[in-house]
Short mmCIF file of C-alpha atoms and ligand atoms in Angstrom, two decimals:
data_model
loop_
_atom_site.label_atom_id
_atom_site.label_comp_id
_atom_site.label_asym_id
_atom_site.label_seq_id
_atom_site.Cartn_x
_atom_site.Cartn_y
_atom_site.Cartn_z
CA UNK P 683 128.39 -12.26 74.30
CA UNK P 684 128.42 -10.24 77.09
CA UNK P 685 131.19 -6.86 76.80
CA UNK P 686 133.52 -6.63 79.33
CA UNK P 687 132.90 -3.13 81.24
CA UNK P 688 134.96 -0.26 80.80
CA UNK P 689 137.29 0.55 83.36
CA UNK P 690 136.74 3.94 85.18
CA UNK P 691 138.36 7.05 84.58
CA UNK P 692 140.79 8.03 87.24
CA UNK P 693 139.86 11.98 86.35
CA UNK P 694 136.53 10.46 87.62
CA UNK P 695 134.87 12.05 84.10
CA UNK P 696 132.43 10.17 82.70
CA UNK P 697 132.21 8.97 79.25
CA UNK P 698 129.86 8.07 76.43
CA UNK P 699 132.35 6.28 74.53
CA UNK P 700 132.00 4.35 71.22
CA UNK P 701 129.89 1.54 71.09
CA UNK P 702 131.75 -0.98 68.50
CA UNK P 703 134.69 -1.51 67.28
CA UNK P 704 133.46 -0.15 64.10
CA UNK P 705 132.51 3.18 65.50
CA UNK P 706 136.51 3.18 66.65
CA UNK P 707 137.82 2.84 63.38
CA UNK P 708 135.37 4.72 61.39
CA UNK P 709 136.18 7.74 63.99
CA UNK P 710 139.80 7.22 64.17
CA UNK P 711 139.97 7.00 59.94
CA UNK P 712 137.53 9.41 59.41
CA UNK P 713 140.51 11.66 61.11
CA UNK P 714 143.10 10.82 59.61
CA UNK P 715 142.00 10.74 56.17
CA UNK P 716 141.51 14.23 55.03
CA UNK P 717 142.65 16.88 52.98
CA UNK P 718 146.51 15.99 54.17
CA UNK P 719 145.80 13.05 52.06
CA UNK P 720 144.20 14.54 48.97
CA UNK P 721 145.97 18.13 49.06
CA UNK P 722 148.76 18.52 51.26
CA UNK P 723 150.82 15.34 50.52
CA UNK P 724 150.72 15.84 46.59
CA UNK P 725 151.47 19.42 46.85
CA UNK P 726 154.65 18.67 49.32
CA UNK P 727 155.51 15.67 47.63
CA UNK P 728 155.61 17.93 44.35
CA UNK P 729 157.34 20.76 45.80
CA UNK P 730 160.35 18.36 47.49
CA UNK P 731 161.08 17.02 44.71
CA UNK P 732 158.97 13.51 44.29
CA UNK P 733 160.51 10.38 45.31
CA UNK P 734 163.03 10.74 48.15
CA UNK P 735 160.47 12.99 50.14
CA UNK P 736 157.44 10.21 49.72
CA UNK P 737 160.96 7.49 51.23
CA UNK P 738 161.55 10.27 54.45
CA UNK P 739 157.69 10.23 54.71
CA UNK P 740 157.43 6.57 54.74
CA UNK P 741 160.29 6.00 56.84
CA UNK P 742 159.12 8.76 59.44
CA UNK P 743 155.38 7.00 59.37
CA UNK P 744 156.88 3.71 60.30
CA UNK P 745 159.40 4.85 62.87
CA UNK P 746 157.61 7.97 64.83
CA UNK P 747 154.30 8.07 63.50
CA UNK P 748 152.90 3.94 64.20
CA UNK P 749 154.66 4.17 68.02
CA UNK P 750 153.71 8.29 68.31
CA UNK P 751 149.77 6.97 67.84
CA UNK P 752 149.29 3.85 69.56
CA UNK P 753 151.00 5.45 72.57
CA UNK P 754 148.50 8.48 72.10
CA UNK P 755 145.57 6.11 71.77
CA UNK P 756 146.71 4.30 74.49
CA UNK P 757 147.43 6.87 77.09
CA UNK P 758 143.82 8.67 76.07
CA UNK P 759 142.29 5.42 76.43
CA UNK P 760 143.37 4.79 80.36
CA UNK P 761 142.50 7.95 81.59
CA UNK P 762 139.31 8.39 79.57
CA UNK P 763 139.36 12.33 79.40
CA UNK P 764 140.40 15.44 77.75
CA UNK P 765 144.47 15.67 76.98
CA UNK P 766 145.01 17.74 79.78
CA UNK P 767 143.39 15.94 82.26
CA UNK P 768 144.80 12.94 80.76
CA UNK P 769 148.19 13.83 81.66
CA UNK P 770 147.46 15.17 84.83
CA UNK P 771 146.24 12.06 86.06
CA UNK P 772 148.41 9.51 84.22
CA UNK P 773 151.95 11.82 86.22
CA UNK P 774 152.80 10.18 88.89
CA UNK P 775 154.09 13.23 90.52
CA UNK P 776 153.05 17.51 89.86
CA UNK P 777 155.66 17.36 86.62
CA UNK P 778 153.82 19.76 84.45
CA UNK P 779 153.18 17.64 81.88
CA UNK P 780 150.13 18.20 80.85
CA UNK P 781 151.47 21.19 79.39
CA UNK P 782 151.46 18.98 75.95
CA UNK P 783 147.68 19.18 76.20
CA UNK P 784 147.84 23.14 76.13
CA UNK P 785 150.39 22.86 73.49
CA UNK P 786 148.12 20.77 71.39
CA UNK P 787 145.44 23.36 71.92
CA UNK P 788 147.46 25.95 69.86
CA UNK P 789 148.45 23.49 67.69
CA UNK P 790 144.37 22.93 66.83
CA UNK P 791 143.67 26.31 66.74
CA UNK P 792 146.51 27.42 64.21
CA UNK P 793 145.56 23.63 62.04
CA UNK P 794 142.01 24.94 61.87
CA UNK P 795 142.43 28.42 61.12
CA UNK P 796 144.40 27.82 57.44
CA UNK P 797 142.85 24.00 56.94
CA UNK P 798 138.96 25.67 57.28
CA UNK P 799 139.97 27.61 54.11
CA UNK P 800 141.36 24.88 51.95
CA UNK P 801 137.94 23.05 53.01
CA UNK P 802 136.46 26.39 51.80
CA UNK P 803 137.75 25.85 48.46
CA UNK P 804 137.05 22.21 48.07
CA UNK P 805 133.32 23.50 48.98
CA UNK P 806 133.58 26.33 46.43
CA UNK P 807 135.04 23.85 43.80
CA UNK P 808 132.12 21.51 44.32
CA UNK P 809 130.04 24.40 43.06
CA UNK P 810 132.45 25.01 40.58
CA UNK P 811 132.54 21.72 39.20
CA UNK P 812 128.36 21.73 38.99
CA UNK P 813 129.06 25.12 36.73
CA UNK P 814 131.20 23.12 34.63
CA UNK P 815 133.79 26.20 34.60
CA UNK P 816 136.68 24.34 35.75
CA UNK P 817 136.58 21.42 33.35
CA UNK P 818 139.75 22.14 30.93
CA UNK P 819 143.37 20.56 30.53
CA UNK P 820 144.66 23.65 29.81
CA UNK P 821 147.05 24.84 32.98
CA UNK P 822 146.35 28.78 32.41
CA UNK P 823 142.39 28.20 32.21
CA UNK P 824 142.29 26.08 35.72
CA UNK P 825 145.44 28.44 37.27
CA UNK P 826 143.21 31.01 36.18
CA UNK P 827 139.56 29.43 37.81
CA UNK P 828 141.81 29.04 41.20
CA UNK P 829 143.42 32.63 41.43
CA UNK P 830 140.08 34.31 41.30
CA UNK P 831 138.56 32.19 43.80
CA UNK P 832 141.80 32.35 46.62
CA UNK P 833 142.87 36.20 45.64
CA UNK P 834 139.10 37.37 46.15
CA UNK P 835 138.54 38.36 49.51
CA UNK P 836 135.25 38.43 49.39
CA UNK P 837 134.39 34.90 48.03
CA UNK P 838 137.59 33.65 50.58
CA UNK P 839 136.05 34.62 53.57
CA UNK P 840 132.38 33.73 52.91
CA UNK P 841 133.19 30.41 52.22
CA UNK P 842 135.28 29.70 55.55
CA UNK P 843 132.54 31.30 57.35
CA UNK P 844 130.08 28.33 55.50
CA UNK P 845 132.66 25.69 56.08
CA UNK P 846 132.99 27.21 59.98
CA UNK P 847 129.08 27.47 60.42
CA UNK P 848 128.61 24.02 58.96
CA UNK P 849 130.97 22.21 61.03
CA UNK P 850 129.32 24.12 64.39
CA UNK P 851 125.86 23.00 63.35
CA UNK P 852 127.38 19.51 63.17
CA UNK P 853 128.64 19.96 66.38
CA UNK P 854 126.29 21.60 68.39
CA UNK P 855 123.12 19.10 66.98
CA UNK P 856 125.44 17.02 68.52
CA UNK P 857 125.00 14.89 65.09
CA UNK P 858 129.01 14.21 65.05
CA UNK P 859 128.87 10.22 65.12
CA UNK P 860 126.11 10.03 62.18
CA UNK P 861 128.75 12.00 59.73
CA UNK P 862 131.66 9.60 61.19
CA UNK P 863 129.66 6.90 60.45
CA UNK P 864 128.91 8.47 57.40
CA UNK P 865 132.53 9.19 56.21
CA UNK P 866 133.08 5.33 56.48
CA UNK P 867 130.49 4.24 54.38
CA UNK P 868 131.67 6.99 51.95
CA UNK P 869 135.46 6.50 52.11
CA UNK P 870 135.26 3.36 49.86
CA UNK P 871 133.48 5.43 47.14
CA UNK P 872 136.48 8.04 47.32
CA UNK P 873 138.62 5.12 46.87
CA UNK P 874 137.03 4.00 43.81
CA UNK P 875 137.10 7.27 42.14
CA UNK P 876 140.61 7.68 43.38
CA UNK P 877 141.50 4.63 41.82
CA UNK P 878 139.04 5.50 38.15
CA UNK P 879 141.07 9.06 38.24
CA UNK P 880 144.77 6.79 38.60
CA UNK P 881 143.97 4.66 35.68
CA UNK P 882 142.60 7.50 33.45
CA UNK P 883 146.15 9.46 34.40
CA UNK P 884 147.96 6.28 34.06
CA UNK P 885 147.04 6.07 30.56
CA UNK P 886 148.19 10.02 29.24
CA UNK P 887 151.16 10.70 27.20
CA UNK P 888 153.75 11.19 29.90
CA UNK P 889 152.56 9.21 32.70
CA UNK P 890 155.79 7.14 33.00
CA UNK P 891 157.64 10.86 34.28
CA UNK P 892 154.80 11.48 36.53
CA UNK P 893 155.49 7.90 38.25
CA UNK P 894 159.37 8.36 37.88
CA UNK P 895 158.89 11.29 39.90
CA UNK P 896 156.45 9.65 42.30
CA UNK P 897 158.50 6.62 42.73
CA UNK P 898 162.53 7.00 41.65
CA UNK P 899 164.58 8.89 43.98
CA UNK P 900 166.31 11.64 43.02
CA UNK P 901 168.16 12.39 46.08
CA UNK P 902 169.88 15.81 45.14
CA UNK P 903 166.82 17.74 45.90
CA UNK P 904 167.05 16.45 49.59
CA UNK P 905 167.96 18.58 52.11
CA UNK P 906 167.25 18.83 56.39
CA UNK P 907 164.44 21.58 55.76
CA UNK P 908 162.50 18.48 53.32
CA UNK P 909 163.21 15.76 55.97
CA UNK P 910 161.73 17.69 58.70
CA UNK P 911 158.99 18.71 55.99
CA UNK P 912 158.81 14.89 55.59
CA UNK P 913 158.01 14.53 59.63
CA UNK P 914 155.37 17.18 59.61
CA UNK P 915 153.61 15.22 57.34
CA UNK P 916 153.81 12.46 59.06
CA UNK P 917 152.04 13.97 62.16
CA UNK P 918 150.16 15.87 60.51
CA UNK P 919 148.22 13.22 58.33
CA UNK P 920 148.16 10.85 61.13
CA UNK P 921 146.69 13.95 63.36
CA UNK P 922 149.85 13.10 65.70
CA UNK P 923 151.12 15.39 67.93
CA UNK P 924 148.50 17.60 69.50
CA UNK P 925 146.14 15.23 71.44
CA UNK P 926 143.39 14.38 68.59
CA UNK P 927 144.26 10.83 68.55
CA UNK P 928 144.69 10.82 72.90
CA UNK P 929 141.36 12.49 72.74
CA UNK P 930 139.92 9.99 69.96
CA UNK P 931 141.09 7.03 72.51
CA UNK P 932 139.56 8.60 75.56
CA UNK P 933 136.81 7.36 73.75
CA UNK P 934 138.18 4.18 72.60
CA UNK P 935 136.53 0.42 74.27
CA UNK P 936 138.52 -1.20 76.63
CA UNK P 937 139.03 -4.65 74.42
CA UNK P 938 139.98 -2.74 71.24
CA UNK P 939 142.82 -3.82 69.16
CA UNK P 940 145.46 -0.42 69.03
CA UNK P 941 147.84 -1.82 67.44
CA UNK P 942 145.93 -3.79 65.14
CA UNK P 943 143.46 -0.51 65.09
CA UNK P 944 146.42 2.10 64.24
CA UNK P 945 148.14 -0.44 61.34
CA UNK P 946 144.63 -0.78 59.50
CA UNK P 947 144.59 3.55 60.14
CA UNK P 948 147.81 3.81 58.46
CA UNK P 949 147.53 1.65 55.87
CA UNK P 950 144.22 3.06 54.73
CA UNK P 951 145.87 6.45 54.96
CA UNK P 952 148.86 5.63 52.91
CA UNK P 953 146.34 4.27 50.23
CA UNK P 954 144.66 7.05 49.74
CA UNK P 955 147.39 9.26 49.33
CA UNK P 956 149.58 7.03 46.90
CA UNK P 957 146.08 7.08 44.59
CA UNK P 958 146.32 10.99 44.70
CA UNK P 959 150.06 11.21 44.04
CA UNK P 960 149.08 8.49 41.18
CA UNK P 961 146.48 10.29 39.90
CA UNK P 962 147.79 13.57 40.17
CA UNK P 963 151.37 13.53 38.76
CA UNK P 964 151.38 11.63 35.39
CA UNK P 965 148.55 15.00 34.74
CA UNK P 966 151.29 16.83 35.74
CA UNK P 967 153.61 16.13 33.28
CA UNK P 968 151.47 15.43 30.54
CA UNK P 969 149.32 18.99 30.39
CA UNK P 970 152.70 20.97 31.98
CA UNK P 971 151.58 22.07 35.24
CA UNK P 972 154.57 22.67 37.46
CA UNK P 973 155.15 20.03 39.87
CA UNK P 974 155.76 22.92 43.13
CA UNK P 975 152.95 24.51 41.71
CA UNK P 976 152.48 24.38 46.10
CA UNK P 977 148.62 24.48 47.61
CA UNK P 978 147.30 25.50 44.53
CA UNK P 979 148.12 21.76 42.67
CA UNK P 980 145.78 19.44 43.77
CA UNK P 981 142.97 22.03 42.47
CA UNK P 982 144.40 23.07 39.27
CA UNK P 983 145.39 19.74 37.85
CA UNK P 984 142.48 17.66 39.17
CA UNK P 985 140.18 19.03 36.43
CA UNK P 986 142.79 18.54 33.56
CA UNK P 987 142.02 14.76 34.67
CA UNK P 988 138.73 14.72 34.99
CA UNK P 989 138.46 16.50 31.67
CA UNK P 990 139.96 13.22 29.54
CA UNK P 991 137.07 11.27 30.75
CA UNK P 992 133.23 11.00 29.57
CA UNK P 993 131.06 12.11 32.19
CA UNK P 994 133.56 13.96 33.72
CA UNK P 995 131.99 16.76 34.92
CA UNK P 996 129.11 14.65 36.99
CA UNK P 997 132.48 12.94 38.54
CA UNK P 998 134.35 15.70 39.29
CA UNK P 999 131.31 17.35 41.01
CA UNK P 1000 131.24 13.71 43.13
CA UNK P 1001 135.46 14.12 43.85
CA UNK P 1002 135.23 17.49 45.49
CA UNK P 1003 131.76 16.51 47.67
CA UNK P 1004 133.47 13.04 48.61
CA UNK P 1005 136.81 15.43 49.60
CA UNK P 1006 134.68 17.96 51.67
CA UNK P 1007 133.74 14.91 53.93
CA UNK P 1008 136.78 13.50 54.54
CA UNK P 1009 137.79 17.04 55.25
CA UNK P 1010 134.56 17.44 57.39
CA UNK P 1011 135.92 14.15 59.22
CA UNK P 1012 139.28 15.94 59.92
CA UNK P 1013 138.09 18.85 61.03
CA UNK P 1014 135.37 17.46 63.42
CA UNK P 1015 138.18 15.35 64.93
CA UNK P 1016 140.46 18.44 65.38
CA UNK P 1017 137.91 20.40 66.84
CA UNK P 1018 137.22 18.01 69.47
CA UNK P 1019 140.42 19.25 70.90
CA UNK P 1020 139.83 22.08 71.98
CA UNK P 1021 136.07 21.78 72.89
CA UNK P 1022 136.51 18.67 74.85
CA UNK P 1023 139.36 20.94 77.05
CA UNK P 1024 137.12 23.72 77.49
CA UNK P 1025 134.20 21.67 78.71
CA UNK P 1026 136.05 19.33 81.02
CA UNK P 1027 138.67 21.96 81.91
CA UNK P 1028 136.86 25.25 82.47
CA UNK P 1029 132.96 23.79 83.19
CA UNK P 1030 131.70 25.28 79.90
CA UNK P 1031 129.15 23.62 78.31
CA UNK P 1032 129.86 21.70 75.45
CA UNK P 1033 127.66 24.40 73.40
CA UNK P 1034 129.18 26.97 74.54
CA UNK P 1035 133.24 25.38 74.20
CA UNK P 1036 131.71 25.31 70.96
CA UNK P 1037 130.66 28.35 70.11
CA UNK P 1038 133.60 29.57 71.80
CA UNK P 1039 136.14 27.49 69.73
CA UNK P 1040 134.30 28.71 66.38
CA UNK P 1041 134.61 32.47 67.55
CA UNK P 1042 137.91 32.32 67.54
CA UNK P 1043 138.75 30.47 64.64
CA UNK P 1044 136.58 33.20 62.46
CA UNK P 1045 138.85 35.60 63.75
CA UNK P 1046 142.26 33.74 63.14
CA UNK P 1047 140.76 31.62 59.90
CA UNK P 1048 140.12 35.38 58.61
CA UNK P 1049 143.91 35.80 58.78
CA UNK P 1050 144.41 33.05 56.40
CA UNK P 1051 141.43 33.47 53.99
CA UNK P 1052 142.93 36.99 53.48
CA UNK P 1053 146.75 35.50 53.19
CA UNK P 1054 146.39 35.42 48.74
CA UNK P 1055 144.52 39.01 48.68
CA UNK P 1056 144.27 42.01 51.28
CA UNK P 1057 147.10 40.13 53.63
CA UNK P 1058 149.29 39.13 50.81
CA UNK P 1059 151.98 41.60 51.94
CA UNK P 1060 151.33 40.93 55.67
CA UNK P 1061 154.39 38.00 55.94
CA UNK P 1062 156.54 36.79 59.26
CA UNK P 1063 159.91 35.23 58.59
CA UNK P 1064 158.33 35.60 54.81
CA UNK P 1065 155.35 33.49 54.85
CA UNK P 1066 152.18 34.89 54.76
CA UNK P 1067 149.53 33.95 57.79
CA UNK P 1068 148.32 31.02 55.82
CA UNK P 1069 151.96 29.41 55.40
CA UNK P 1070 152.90 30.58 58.93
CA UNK P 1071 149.99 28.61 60.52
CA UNK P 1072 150.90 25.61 58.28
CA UNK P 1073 154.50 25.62 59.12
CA UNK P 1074 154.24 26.10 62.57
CA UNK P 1075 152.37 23.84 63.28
CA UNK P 1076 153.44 20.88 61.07
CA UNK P 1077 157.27 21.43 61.29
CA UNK P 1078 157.36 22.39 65.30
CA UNK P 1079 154.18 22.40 67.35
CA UNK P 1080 153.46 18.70 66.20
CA UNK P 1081 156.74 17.14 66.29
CA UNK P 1082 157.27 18.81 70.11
CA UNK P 1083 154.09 17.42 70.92
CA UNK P 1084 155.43 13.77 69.63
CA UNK P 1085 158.38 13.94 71.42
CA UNK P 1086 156.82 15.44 74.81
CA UNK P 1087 154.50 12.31 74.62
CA UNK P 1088 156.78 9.48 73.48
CA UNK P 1089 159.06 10.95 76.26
CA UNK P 1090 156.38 10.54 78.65
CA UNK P 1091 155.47 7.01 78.05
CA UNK P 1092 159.06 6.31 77.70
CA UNK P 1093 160.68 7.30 80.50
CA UNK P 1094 157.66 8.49 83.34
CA UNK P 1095 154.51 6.03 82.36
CA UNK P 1096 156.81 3.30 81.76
CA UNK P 1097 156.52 -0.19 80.32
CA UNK P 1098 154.69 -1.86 82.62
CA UNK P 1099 151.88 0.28 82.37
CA UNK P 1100 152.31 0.83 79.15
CA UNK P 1101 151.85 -3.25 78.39
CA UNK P 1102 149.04 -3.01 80.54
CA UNK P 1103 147.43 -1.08 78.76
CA UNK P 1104 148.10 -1.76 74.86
CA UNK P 1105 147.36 -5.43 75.63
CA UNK P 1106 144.20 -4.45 77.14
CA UNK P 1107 145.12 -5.73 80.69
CA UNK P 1108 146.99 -8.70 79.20
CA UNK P 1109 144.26 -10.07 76.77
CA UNK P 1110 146.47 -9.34 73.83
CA UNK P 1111 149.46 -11.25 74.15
CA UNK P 1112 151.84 -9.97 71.66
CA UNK P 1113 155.39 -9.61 73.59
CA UNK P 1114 157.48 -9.00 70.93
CA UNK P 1115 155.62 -6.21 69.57
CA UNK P 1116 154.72 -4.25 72.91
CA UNK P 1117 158.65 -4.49 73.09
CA UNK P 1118 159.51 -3.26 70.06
CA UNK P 1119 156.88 -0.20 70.21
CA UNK P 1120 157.80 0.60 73.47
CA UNK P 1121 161.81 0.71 72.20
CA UNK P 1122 161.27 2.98 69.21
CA UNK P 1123 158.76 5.36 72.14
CA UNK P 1124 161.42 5.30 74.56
CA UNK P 1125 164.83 5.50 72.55
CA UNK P 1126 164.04 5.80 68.50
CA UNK P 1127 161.62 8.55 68.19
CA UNK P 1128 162.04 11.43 70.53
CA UNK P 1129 165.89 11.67 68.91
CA UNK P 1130 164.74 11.08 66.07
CA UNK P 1131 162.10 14.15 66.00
CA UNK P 1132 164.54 16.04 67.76
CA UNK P 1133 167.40 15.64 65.26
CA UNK P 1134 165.56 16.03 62.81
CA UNK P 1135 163.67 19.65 64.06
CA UNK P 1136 166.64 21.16 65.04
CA UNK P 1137 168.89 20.42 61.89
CA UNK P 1138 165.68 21.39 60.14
CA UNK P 1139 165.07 24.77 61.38
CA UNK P 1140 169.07 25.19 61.25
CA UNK P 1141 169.82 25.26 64.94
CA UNK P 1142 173.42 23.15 64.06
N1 LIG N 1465 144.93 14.11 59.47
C1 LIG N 1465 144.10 15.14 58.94
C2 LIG N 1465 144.21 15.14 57.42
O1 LIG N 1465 144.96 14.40 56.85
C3 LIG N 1465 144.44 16.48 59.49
C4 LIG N 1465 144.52 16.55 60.98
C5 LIG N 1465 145.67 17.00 61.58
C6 LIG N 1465 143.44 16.16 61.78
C7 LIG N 1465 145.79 17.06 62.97
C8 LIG N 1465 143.54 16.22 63.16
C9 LIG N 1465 144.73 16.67 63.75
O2 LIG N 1465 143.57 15.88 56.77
#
């Protein structure tokens, strides 16, 4: 069968592109599915009180985040080019709206700076797991394994520095589609032991109150600072909001499925993370670790689980290498960002948008490393650099970003280009559902997003 060809990019770049639809998907997965599954979502799900967060987070998924990404995929996938340029060409007149692209370009470089140090300590815990120290079911022995590692400065920075140096040599041998493909053929062995750790859980003394927790709402812990918490998770697990996914479909084939492409992303996604909230809170309950134990959970309860098993040790050594690639799958995808603007944008080469990138994010991923010892006192608005970067950009630089770009498909691309394009030029006849996407982009989400931001941060 012969492919049909891709249609030019109107920035006139030209692309490599992926060569299957498998490629697509592996790439597009291997971005979403990261430590936002494994570590954020437990830890926010524990410290919002269980139940009625995971319903805000569902609800947000289905209403901003399925609509936020196909019209990212779909807008990166006309113009074939950076964010920037993306938007640039896609404006029918000089509205500045490209502006979203720059936006996203913070957004990447904040993301990166605090998420290269949680990958730091999933890469320290591998080692940590091959010492054995961590193996124990008893919360003040793994709290204890966990506050030397994040409160040393030492051992904090050196192993963002790793995690930073390995991701550039990834980069610049230009190996980037070998790990994607890599992460695929990986992610259904995470999934396995995601699903081993849920039944071992699922079988301690108290795993009924970790799933009541999990799964029956309680809904006096909600408030509008845990809905908009809700949102940023959304975006953020999705990698909404800041051009990742418009850059991951700049890459995308002409006659690939996005709807059917984004649906098989999110379910995947929302697997992965129901296994870790599974796996994770029955431990919870059953060995008393505290629920908002916050960032530190996923790493201090993990080992309490692995520790009921035989074997466990081997496994647990296998958990944190299979969690430092999805991370490496994340992070690749969010670095792409940035180096993709400064090579199309400013002429650099792609080494040197590279090298450039990871300059920078040593200096502001220092910041967070530091943020649990020397910087601990060092706090804006009373979050420490770490929390600042996470907050920021989850709970307003992502959400802005979703509704600057469903505004713009909404209202200035409009729906005739916008069917165009999702229905790859009319191949993919599926009415109903270009409709009802193009309703929730145009009317649903950007109020939505915006309601819930400002009643968030307390503006009314
Ligand atoms: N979705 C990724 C995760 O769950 C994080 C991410 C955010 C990646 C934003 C790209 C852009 O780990």
């Amino acid at each position: 069968m012969t492919r049909p060809t891709q249609t030019p990019s109107p920035t006139g770049l030209k692309r490599a592109g992926f060569s299957s639809g498998f490629g697509v998907l592996a790439a597009t997965l291997g971005s979403a599915v990261g430590l936002g599954n494994i570590w954020k979502f437990p830890y926010l799900t524990g410290a919002n009180g269980g139940a009625g967060f995971l319903l805000v987070y569902l609800l947000a998924t289905l209403l901003i985040g399925l609509p936020v990404m196909m019209a990212e995929i779909t807008l990166g996938r006309t113009a074939k080019a950076n964010p920037i340029s993306t938007l640039q060409a896609l404006t029918p007149n000089r509205q500045p709206w490209w502006l979203i692209g720059v936006a996203g370009m913070l957004a990447a470089f904040l993301i990166l700076s605090f998420y290269s140090e949680v990958v730091a300590w999933v890469f320290a815990y591998v080692f940590k797991a091959l010492r054995g120290s961590i193996l124990s079911s008893d919360p003040q022995v793994t709290e204890a394994a966990f506050n030397a590692l994040i409160s040393d400065p030492l051992q904090a920075l050196l192993w963002q520095w790793g995690v930073l140096l390995f991701i550039g040599g990834i980069l610049l041998m230009g190996v980037t589609k070998g790990i994607e493909a890599l992460t695929k053929k990986l992610m259904p062995l995470l999934f396995l032991l995601l699903l081993l750790l849920c039944a071992v859980s699922l079988s301690l003394d108290k795993a009924m109150e970790g799933l009541a927790f999990l799964f029956k709402p309680d809904f006096s812990k909600m408030s509008a600072t845990v809905v908009l918490t809700a949102m940023g998770l959304a975006f953020f697990k999705l990698s909404l909001g800041m051009g990742t996914m418009m850059t991951y479909g700049s890459y995308f084939r002409d006659d690939q499925n996005i709807p059917q492409t984004t649906f098989r992303v999110m379910s995947a996604d929302l697997c992965v993370s129901m296994l870790a909230g599974i796996a994770i809170f029955p431990a919870v309950f059953t060995f008393g670790f505290a629920p908002a134990a916050g960032p530190a959970l996923v790493f201090i309860t993990i080992p309490a689980v692995f520790s009921q098993i035989p074997a466990g040790q081997v496994l647990m050594v296998v958990f944190f290498v299979l969690a430092a690639v999805a991370a490496t799958g994340a992070m690749l995808s969010m670095m792409e960002v940035p180096v993709l603007i400064l090579h199309e944008r400013w002429g650099l080469s792609r080494p040197k948008a590279t090298l450039l990138t990871l300059l920078l994010l040593v200096l502001m991923g220092s910041g967070c490393a530091l943020s649990n010892s020397t910087l601990a006192d060092f706090k804006l608005w009373g979050l420490n650099l770490f929390d600042l970067f996470d907050v920021v950009s989850s709970n307003i630089l992502l959400p802005i970003g979703g509704i600057f770009i469903t505004l713009f498909v909404g209202w200035v691309w409009g729906f005739d280009k916008f069917r165009q394009a999702l229905s790859n030029h009319g191949q993919l006849h599926n009415e109903k559902l270009v409709r009802a996407v193009f309703f929730l982009l145009r009317y649903v989400s950007p109020l939505l997003i915006l309601i819930v931001m400002l009643k968030g941060l307390n503006v009314f």
